[in-house]
Amino acid sequence: MTITVYYSDSNSRAINVLGDETEIKALRAEWSDAKARAEADSFFILLESEQPLEGIAGKRLKAQKDRGELPKFLKNREHTKQAVKKGKFRYRPTLVGGCVSVAACNKGAGVLASACISCENAVFLPGSRAALEQTKEFYEAQLAEGAPKRARQEYEANIKQIDRFLQRLIESKEVI
């Protein structure tokens, strides 16, 4: 179910492609319910896992959870599912962990992990280090191949951004 939801995320562009018959409306309602349930389940698996959460949204969620101040719609799966169905909340897996943006991503985060570093909706998980290091290697390879000047500047800036973020991850773990 999760894979189906993941690959159908662009289904909003196919409105009424099948028509408006009663059966189609029932199918849409069932689909909406399954999608909301999958997102709520993914979110609660993350929240209950006790994994360290990084990134802007990850730190905010962890702090709210630790203080017992999660918003009401995040306190149980059914409330979260209803919030997803109403468009008030989303949680989608990404290269670095997850994203809680209710809007579609326009930062290219589906391709390169560096797009999520400064995003207020990013949830970084322990496995995100590998995605960031792979993205950094990609940028370094592009620089070694002689990327155009404008691209070079962007790649160099992204490498610095990744290095700073990885350093903060190391420092935050040393403090704990």
PDB file of C-alpha atoms in Angstrom:
ATOM      1  CA  MET A   1       0.000   0.000   0.000  1.00  0.00           C
ATOM      2  CA  THR A   2       2.820   2.417   0.884  1.00  0.00           C
ATOM      3  CA  ILE A   3       4.567   1.900  -2.453  1.00  0.00           C
ATOM      4  CA  THR A   4       1.291   2.445  -4.318  1.00  0.00           C
ATOM      5  CA  VAL A   5       0.705   5.710  -2.465  1.00  0.00           C
ATOM      6  CA  TYR A   6       4.302   6.795  -3.058  1.00  0.00           C
ATOM      7  CA  TYR A   7       4.150   6.270  -6.826  1.00  0.00           C
ATOM      8  CA  SER A   8       0.699   7.783  -7.205  1.00  0.00           C
ATOM      9  CA  ASP A   9       1.493  11.057  -5.460  1.00  0.00           C
ATOM     10  CA  SER A  10       0.828  12.962  -8.710  1.00  0.00           C
ATOM     11  CA  ASN A  11      -2.702  11.601  -9.017  1.00  0.00           C
ATOM     12  CA  SER A  12      -4.127  15.083  -8.354  1.00  0.00           C
ATOM     13  CA  ARG A  13      -3.310  15.955 -11.981  1.00  0.00           C
ATOM     14  CA  ALA A  14      -5.655  13.238 -13.243  1.00  0.00           C
ATOM     15  CA  ILE A  15      -8.917  14.639 -11.847  1.00  0.00           C
ATOM     16  CA  ASN A  16     -12.034  12.975 -13.294  1.00  0.00           C
ATOM     17  CA  VAL A  17     -10.019  10.924 -15.764  1.00  0.00           C
ATOM     18  CA  LEU A  18     -12.391   7.993 -15.168  1.00  0.00           C
ATOM     19  CA  GLY A  19     -15.629   9.979 -15.040  1.00  0.00           C
ATOM     20  CA  ASP A  20     -18.111  10.720 -12.273  1.00  0.00           C
ATOM     21  CA  GLU A  21     -20.191   7.572 -11.957  1.00  0.00           C
ATOM     22  CA  THR A  22     -21.129   6.253  -8.523  1.00  0.00           C
ATOM     23  CA  GLU A  23     -18.583   3.429  -8.742  1.00  0.00           C
ATOM     24  CA  ILE A  24     -15.795   5.876  -9.551  1.00  0.00           C
ATOM     25  CA  LYS A  25     -16.779   8.128  -6.638  1.00  0.00           C
ATOM     26  CA  ALA A  26     -16.669   5.096  -4.335  1.00  0.00           C
ATOM     27  CA  LEU A  27     -13.261   4.132  -5.727  1.00  0.00           C
ATOM     28  CA  ARG A  28     -11.967   7.687  -5.138  1.00  0.00           C
ATOM     29  CA  ALA A  29     -13.251   7.645  -1.558  1.00  0.00           C
ATOM     30  CA  GLU A  30     -11.595   4.277  -0.936  1.00  0.00           C
ATOM     31  CA  TRP A  31      -8.364   5.531  -2.499  1.00  0.00           C
ATOM     32  CA  SER A  32      -8.400   8.707  -0.382  1.00  0.00           C
ATOM     33  CA  ASP A  33      -8.939   6.633   2.756  1.00  0.00           C
ATOM     34  CA  ALA A  34      -6.113   4.202   1.901  1.00  0.00           C
ATOM     35  CA  LYS A  35      -3.722   7.045   1.090  1.00  0.00           C
ATOM     36  CA  ALA A  36      -4.516   8.832   4.349  1.00  0.00           C
ATOM     37  CA  ARG A  37      -4.146   5.602   6.339  1.00  0.00           C
ATOM     38  CA  ALA A  38      -0.766   4.848   4.720  1.00  0.00           C
ATOM     39  CA  GLU A  39       0.566   8.332   5.490  1.00  0.00           C
ATOM     40  CA  ALA A  40      -0.707   8.232   9.074  1.00  0.00           C
ATOM     41  CA  ASP A  41       0.812   4.766   9.553  1.00  0.00           C
ATOM     42  CA  SER A  42       4.179   5.896   8.125  1.00  0.00           C
ATOM     43  CA  PHE A  43       4.186   8.904  10.410  1.00  0.00           C
ATOM     44  CA  PHE A  44       3.368   6.879  13.531  1.00  0.00           C
ATOM     45  CA  ILE A  45       5.985   4.256  12.722  1.00  0.00           C
ATOM     46  CA  LEU A  46       8.487   7.123  12.618  1.00  0.00           C
ATOM     47  CA  LEU A  47       7.162   8.794  15.778  1.00  0.00           C
ATOM     48  CA  GLU A  48       7.075   5.562  17.789  1.00  0.00           C
ATOM     49  CA  SER A  49      10.493   4.377  16.612  1.00  0.00           C
ATOM     50  CA  GLU A  50      12.447   6.595  19.040  1.00  0.00           C
ATOM     51  CA  GLN A  51      14.908   7.362  16.218  1.00  0.00           C
ATOM     52  CA  PRO A  52      16.729  10.660  16.542  1.00  0.00           C
ATOM     53  CA  LEU A  53      15.032  13.209  14.297  1.00  0.00           C
ATOM     54  CA  GLU A  54      16.964  16.016  12.649  1.00  0.00           C
ATOM     55  CA  GLY A  55      16.057  18.748  10.212  1.00  0.00           C
ATOM     56  CA  ILE A  56      13.734  21.632  10.990  1.00  0.00           C
ATOM     57  CA  ALA A  57      10.484  19.639  11.074  1.00  0.00           C
ATOM     58  CA  GLY A  58      12.176  16.628  12.675  1.00  0.00           C
ATOM     59  CA  LYS A  59      13.524  18.631  15.608  1.00  0.00           C
ATOM     60  CA  ARG A  60      10.176  20.400  16.041  1.00  0.00           C
ATOM     61  CA  LEU A  61       8.282  17.085  16.105  1.00  0.00           C
ATOM     62  CA  LYS A  62      10.739  15.526  18.543  1.00  0.00           C
ATOM     63  CA  ALA A  63      10.562  18.532  20.881  1.00  0.00           C
ATOM     64  CA  GLN A  64       6.749  18.548  20.777  1.00  0.00           C
ATOM     65  CA  LYS A  65       6.656  14.814  21.447  1.00  0.00           C
ATOM     66  CA  ASP A  66       9.166  15.042  24.328  1.00  0.00           C
ATOM     67  CA  ARG A  67       7.154  17.838  25.972  1.00  0.00           C
ATOM     68  CA  GLY A  68       3.855  16.021  25.349  1.00  0.00           C
ATOM     69  CA  GLU A  69       2.692  18.937  23.193  1.00  0.00           C
ATOM     70  CA  LEU A  70       1.977  17.304  19.857  1.00  0.00           C
ATOM     71  CA  PRO A  71      -0.976  18.917  18.078  1.00  0.00           C
ATOM     72  CA  LYS A  72      -4.235  17.085  18.700  1.00  0.00           C
ATOM     73  CA  PHE A  73      -4.331  15.731  15.142  1.00  0.00           C
ATOM     74  CA  LEU A  74      -0.971  13.981  15.710  1.00  0.00           C
ATOM     75  CA  LYS A  75      -1.885  12.260  18.972  1.00  0.00           C
ATOM     76  CA  ASN A  76      -3.361   9.142  17.375  1.00  0.00           C
ATOM     77  CA  ARG A  77      -3.524   7.496  13.970  1.00  0.00           C
ATOM     78  CA  GLU A  78      -7.219   8.150  13.380  1.00  0.00           C
ATOM     79  CA  HIS A  79      -6.896  11.895  14.029  1.00  0.00           C
ATOM     80  CA  THR A  80      -3.812  12.008  11.802  1.00  0.00           C
ATOM     81  CA  LYS A  81      -5.597  10.079   9.065  1.00  0.00           C
ATOM     82  CA  GLN A  82      -8.474  12.576   9.146  1.00  0.00           C
ATOM     83  CA  ALA A  83      -6.011  15.496   9.016  1.00  0.00           C
ATOM     84  CA  VAL A  84      -4.354  13.947   5.945  1.00  0.00           C
ATOM     85  CA  LYS A  85      -7.735  13.472   4.252  1.00  0.00           C
ATOM     86  CA  LYS A  86      -8.604  17.126   4.930  1.00  0.00           C
ATOM     87  CA  GLY A  87      -5.251  18.331   3.612  1.00  0.00           C
ATOM     88  CA  LYS A  88      -4.052  19.659   6.993  1.00  0.00           C
ATOM     89  CA  PHE A  89      -1.121  17.252   7.341  1.00  0.00           C
ATOM     90  CA  ARG A  90       1.093  15.025   5.198  1.00  0.00           C
ATOM     91  CA  TYR A  91       4.034  12.744   5.757  1.00  0.00           C
ATOM     92  CA  ARG A  92       5.948  11.277   2.851  1.00  0.00           C
ATOM     93  CA  PRO A  93       9.208   9.318   2.884  1.00  0.00           C
ATOM     94  CA  THR A  94      12.089  11.076   1.096  1.00  0.00           C
ATOM     95  CA  LEU A  95      15.765  10.464   0.375  1.00  0.00           C
ATOM     96  CA  VAL A  96      16.704  11.882   3.772  1.00  0.00           C
ATOM     97  CA  GLY A  97      13.841  10.642   5.896  1.00  0.00           C
ATOM     98  CA  GLY A  98      10.538  12.373   5.392  1.00  0.00           C
ATOM     99  CA  CYS A  99       8.608  15.489   4.488  1.00  0.00           C
ATOM    100  CA  VAL A 100       5.609  17.020   6.253  1.00  0.00           C
ATOM    101  CA  SER A 101       4.761  19.632   3.617  1.00  0.00           C
ATOM    102  CA  VAL A 102       1.124  19.720   2.545  1.00  0.00           C
ATOM    103  CA  ALA A 103       2.211  21.370  -0.711  1.00  0.00           C
ATOM    104  CA  ALA A 104       4.031  19.650  -3.555  1.00  0.00           C
ATOM    105  CA  CYS A 105       7.818  19.973  -3.368  1.00  0.00           C
ATOM    106  CA  ASN A 106       9.346  22.337  -5.891  1.00  0.00           C
ATOM    107  CA  LYS A 107      12.914  22.079  -4.582  1.00  0.00           C
ATOM    108  CA  GLY A 108      14.027  18.968  -6.423  1.00  0.00           C
ATOM    109  CA  ALA A 109      14.182  16.930  -3.236  1.00  0.00           C
ATOM    110  CA  GLY A 110      13.191  13.790  -5.099  1.00  0.00           C
ATOM    111  CA  VAL A 111      16.546  13.859  -6.869  1.00  0.00           C
ATOM    112  CA  LEU A 112      19.167  15.408  -4.579  1.00  0.00           C
ATOM    113  CA  ALA A 113      19.157  15.297  -0.798  1.00  0.00           C
ATOM    114  CA  SER A 114      20.730  18.745  -0.430  1.00  0.00           C
ATOM    115  CA  ALA A 115      17.400  20.361  -1.346  1.00  0.00           C
ATOM    116  CA  CYS A 116      16.004  19.329   2.041  1.00  0.00           C
ATOM    117  CA  ILE A 117      18.716  20.766   4.303  1.00  0.00           C
ATOM    118  CA  SER A 118      17.171  24.206   4.737  1.00  0.00           C
ATOM    119  CA  CYS A 119      13.554  23.119   4.215  1.00  0.00           C
ATOM    120  CA  GLU A 120      11.214  23.742   7.141  1.00  0.00           C
ATOM    121  CA  ASN A 121       9.331  20.526   6.289  1.00  0.00           C
ATOM    122  CA  ALA A 122      12.261  18.099   6.301  1.00  0.00           C
ATOM    123  CA  VAL A 123      12.625  15.247   8.754  1.00  0.00           C
ATOM    124  CA  PHE A 124      16.144  13.805   8.669  1.00  0.00           C
ATOM    125  CA  LEU A 125      16.683  10.272   9.967  1.00  0.00           C
ATOM    126  CA  PRO A 126      19.933   8.468  10.825  1.00  0.00           C
ATOM    127  CA  GLY A 127      20.075   6.963   7.327  1.00  0.00           C
ATOM    128  CA  SER A 128      20.030  10.409   5.738  1.00  0.00           C
ATOM    129  CA  ARG A 129      23.798  10.746   6.181  1.00  0.00           C
ATOM    130  CA  ALA A 130      24.338   8.262   3.328  1.00  0.00           C
ATOM    131  CA  ALA A 131      21.990  10.174   0.988  1.00  0.00           C
ATOM    132  CA  LEU A 132      23.750  13.451   1.798  1.00  0.00           C
ATOM    133  CA  GLU A 133      27.188  11.926   1.246  1.00  0.00           C
ATOM    134  CA  GLN A 134      26.062  10.460  -2.100  1.00  0.00           C
ATOM    135  CA  THR A 135      24.697  13.859  -3.129  1.00  0.00           C
ATOM    136  CA  LYS A 136      27.987  15.472  -2.150  1.00  0.00           C
ATOM    137  CA  GLU A 137      29.887  12.877  -4.208  1.00  0.00           C
ATOM    138  CA  PHE A 138      27.640  13.679  -7.180  1.00  0.00           C
ATOM    139  CA  TYR A 139      28.443  17.394  -6.899  1.00  0.00           C
ATOM    140  CA  GLU A 140      32.170  16.680  -6.539  1.00  0.00           C
ATOM    141  CA  ALA A 141      32.096  14.442  -9.626  1.00  0.00           C
ATOM    142  CA  GLN A 142      30.336  17.162 -11.599  1.00  0.00           C
ATOM    143  CA  LEU A 143      32.974  19.673 -10.523  1.00  0.00           C
ATOM    144  CA  ALA A 144      35.765  17.272 -11.501  1.00  0.00           C
ATOM    145  CA  GLU A 145      34.226  16.883 -14.962  1.00  0.00           C
ATOM    146  CA  GLY A 146      34.359  20.650 -15.498  1.00  0.00           C
ATOM    147  CA  ALA A 147      30.830  21.880 -14.886  1.00  0.00           C
ATOM    148  CA  PRO A 148      29.898  25.320 -16.302  1.00  0.00           C
ATOM    149  CA  LYS A 149      30.705  28.333 -14.077  1.00  0.00           C
ATOM    150  CA  ARG A 150      27.123  28.929 -12.863  1.00  0.00           C
ATOM    151  CA  ALA A 151      26.689  25.249 -12.021  1.00  0.00           C
ATOM    152  CA  ARG A 152      30.115  25.178 -10.328  1.00  0.00           C
ATOM    153  CA  GLN A 153      29.054  27.953  -7.954  1.00  0.00           C
ATOM    154  CA  GLU A 154      25.828  26.140  -7.115  1.00  0.00           C
ATOM    155  CA  TYR A 155      27.586  22.790  -6.619  1.00  0.00           C
ATOM    156  CA  GLU A 156      30.270  24.342  -4.410  1.00  0.00           C
ATOM    157  CA  ALA A 157      27.609  26.096  -2.307  1.00  0.00           C
ATOM    158  CA  ASN A 158      25.682  22.824  -1.947  1.00  0.00           C
ATOM    159  CA  ILE A 159      28.835  20.953  -0.903  1.00  0.00           C
ATOM    160  CA  LYS A 160      29.479  23.569   1.811  1.00  0.00           C
ATOM    161  CA  GLN A 161      25.850  23.351   2.936  1.00  0.00           C
ATOM    162  CA  ILE A 162      26.053  19.548   3.184  1.00  0.00           C
ATOM    163  CA  ASP A 163      29.365  19.737   5.089  1.00  0.00           C
ATOM    164  CA  ARG A 164      27.911  22.239   7.597  1.00  0.00           C
ATOM    165  CA  PHE A 165      24.824  20.103   8.111  1.00  0.00           C
ATOM    166  CA  LEU A 166      26.836  16.906   8.590  1.00  0.00           C
ATOM    167  CA  GLN A 167      29.070  18.730  11.086  1.00  0.00           C
ATOM    168  CA  ARG A 168      25.988  19.853  13.062  1.00  0.00           C
ATOM    169  CA  LEU A 169      24.797  16.239  13.097  1.00  0.00           C
ATOM    170  CA  ILE A 170      28.140  15.130  14.540  1.00  0.00           C
ATOM    171  CA  GLU A 171      28.191  17.955  17.106  1.00  0.00           C
ATOM    172  CA  SER A 172      24.613  17.331  18.243  1.00  0.00           C
ATOM    173  CA  LYS A 173      25.400  13.656  18.841  1.00  0.00           C
ATOM    174  CA  GLU A 174      28.540  14.514  20.850  1.00  0.00           C
ATOM    175  CA  VAL A 175      26.513  16.788  23.155  1.00  0.00           C
ATOM    176  CA  ILE A 176      24.026  14.022  23.958  1.00  0.00           C
TER     177      ILE A 176
END
